[in-house]
Every structure is written in C-alpha cells, then in structure tokens.
Amino acid sequence: MRSTTKAFVASAFVLIALACTFQSTHADGRVVYALNAGGPAVTVRGIEFESDLDDVTQAYPSGVSAESLIQIRNTPSEELPLYQTERYGLESFTYQIPTPQQDGEFVLVLKFAEVYFQAANQKVFDVIVNHRHVAAADVDIFGSAGFAIAYDIHVEFSIADGMITLDGESSSVEDTFPLEFAKGSADNPKICAFAVVAGTVDDALELLPLPSEPEPSPAQLQEKMQQEQRERAVKEAAAAAAASRESSDSQEPLPEIGQTKAKLRSQKRRSAKNNTESSLPVMEIGIAVGVLLLINIVYKMVASK
C-alpha cells in the first residue's frame, strides 16, 4: 500500500512539474508560453523564455542548436539572446506547445534572424500549426529583413471548445498542439525564439515590440550611394536625350524654309527661261518684217531711176 501511495505521489509530482514547465509563470499574465530556441533560459522584458535544451521542451527531431556572436543591429542588447541562438533542422522539426487553459484570442510571435545566408531565396520554409494550419508560408528571412536583422512574424489564432482556429479553418486540440517548422524549397527550417500571447497583435507588440529599423551598414551605405549615382546618371542621360530631341524638333523647319527658297529660285529660273523662249518667235517675226520693208524700199529706189 505504501509503495502504491509513493508511486502515486511521485507521479503527481512529475505531472505537476510538467505542468509548471509548460505553463510558465510570467511577469505579465498575458504570456501563455515562451521559448528561446537553441540557447539557455532568459528573461526579456519580464517574460521568461524557457530553454529547449532539456528533454521536456526540446524539439522533435531535435535538429541542431546553434549560437552566433554576430551583432543583430536593430534590437536592444537585452533582446540579443533571443536572436543570437537558434535551432535548425536538416528536416522538418516540431515543438509541442501547451494549449491555453482559457478560451480566447491569441498571437503566436515568431522571432528570426538570418546570420548565415546573405542573399534571398537561400533559406525558405513554412511554419505549420496543429498539423494543418499554415501559419507562415515561404518564410525567407533574408528576403524579408536582410542579414543579421531581427525579424518577427505575428500569427493570430483562437481557442474555443477544444478547437483551434487559424485563418478561418478549425481543428481539434488536446492539452498540447504541434508547432512545426517544415522544410521548404531551400535549405533548412529554423527558429530563434517564439511566444504565445493572449489577446491581439497590439497586445503582443506592447509586450514584445517590433524590432526597430536597423542602422545601415557601411556596405549598405556604399551600395545606396552607388545606386543613387546610377539613378542620377540615368536621369541626366534622359534629360540630355530629351533636350537633344527638342533641339532637333526646333531646327526641323529650317531645312523646309531653305527648300522653299530653293524651289522659288528654281521656279523663277524656269519662268525666265519660259519668257525668253516665248519672246524668240516675236523677235524673229519682227526681224523678218524689217528685212521685207528694207527690200521694198530698195526696190522702189531702183525702179524710180
């Protein structure tokens, strides 16, 4: 009897420990669950992010935990631990998330930072909730944010009567539901940290504000300057071409004027030629008449003698 009682008590303690692990207490009661992937437990803005390095909270398959010392440029120093560690998988991997004990509206906050690839479309994956709800499709961290820049995704869902609803589609849930990072079209899926917050996106942003706009790196500043120079050169070339066209348009009538003058001179020459040609018969007739008159006069003079 005593052994049965001891076993029951031990089992009860295990269940309580698991419940405490899954339903962590936070400074703000709106946080249902929070986890720091690939790193130790940390407290950020009063929110306790558990570690996934133990057997209870780890992903399955476990994948690979990684840490980077690269400075994430657009987040306060206190939040750096959330973006400098990660878990990635050579295949899809899944966490079991405790189902909120109260029905209501919730937000899943997903935190990422790309610290390896430096081009878009090099890492593309999906995030799936409860096996069937696509929370985020074709996640491309670099394509959305850039290199070493914090990037958050907010996914709204609701729990009611044992059903989870996301984007108008519902499915049944148990005490926990799976959060899967599914292998996509390029490389491997990953996650830096995530949290489930009760309420709306505004509530989530109040607790975990979006990362600020990062200061541009020297390379980005140089690229921006070169881009501005290219754009300015294109504009100047376009303006010069437009001015050249306008100048050509304004000079086009001049050849026409010259051609008109040439035509007038040609017409005058033809007219003068025609006048000359038309006056020749008249002159010839006049000469002939004069010759006849002269012959008549000479004849008369000879006859009178």
Short mmCIF file of N, CA, C and O in Angstrom, two decimals, residues 35 130 172 249:
data_model
loop_
_atom_site.label_atom_id
_atom_site.label_comp_id
_atom_site.label_asym_id
_atom_site.label_seq_id
_atom_site.Cartn_x
_atom_site.Cartn_y
_atom_site.Cartn_z
N LEU A 35 9.64 30.52 -25.49
CA LEU A 35 10.78 29.61 -25.57
C LEU A 35 11.91 30.24 -26.36
O LEU A 35 11.69 30.86 -27.41
N ASN A 130 -0.62 22.80 -35.56
CA ASN A 130 -1.56 21.69 -35.37
C ASN A 130 -1.71 20.83 -36.63
O ASN A 130 -2.80 20.41 -36.98
N SER A 172 -9.32 20.21 -34.00
CA SER A 172 -9.37 19.92 -32.57
C SER A 172 -7.97 19.89 -31.97
O SER A 172 -6.99 19.55 -32.63
N ASP A 249 13.80 69.09 -82.97
CA ASP A 249 12.45 69.48 -83.40
C ASP A 249 12.40 70.95 -83.80
O ASP A 249 11.74 71.34 -84.76
#
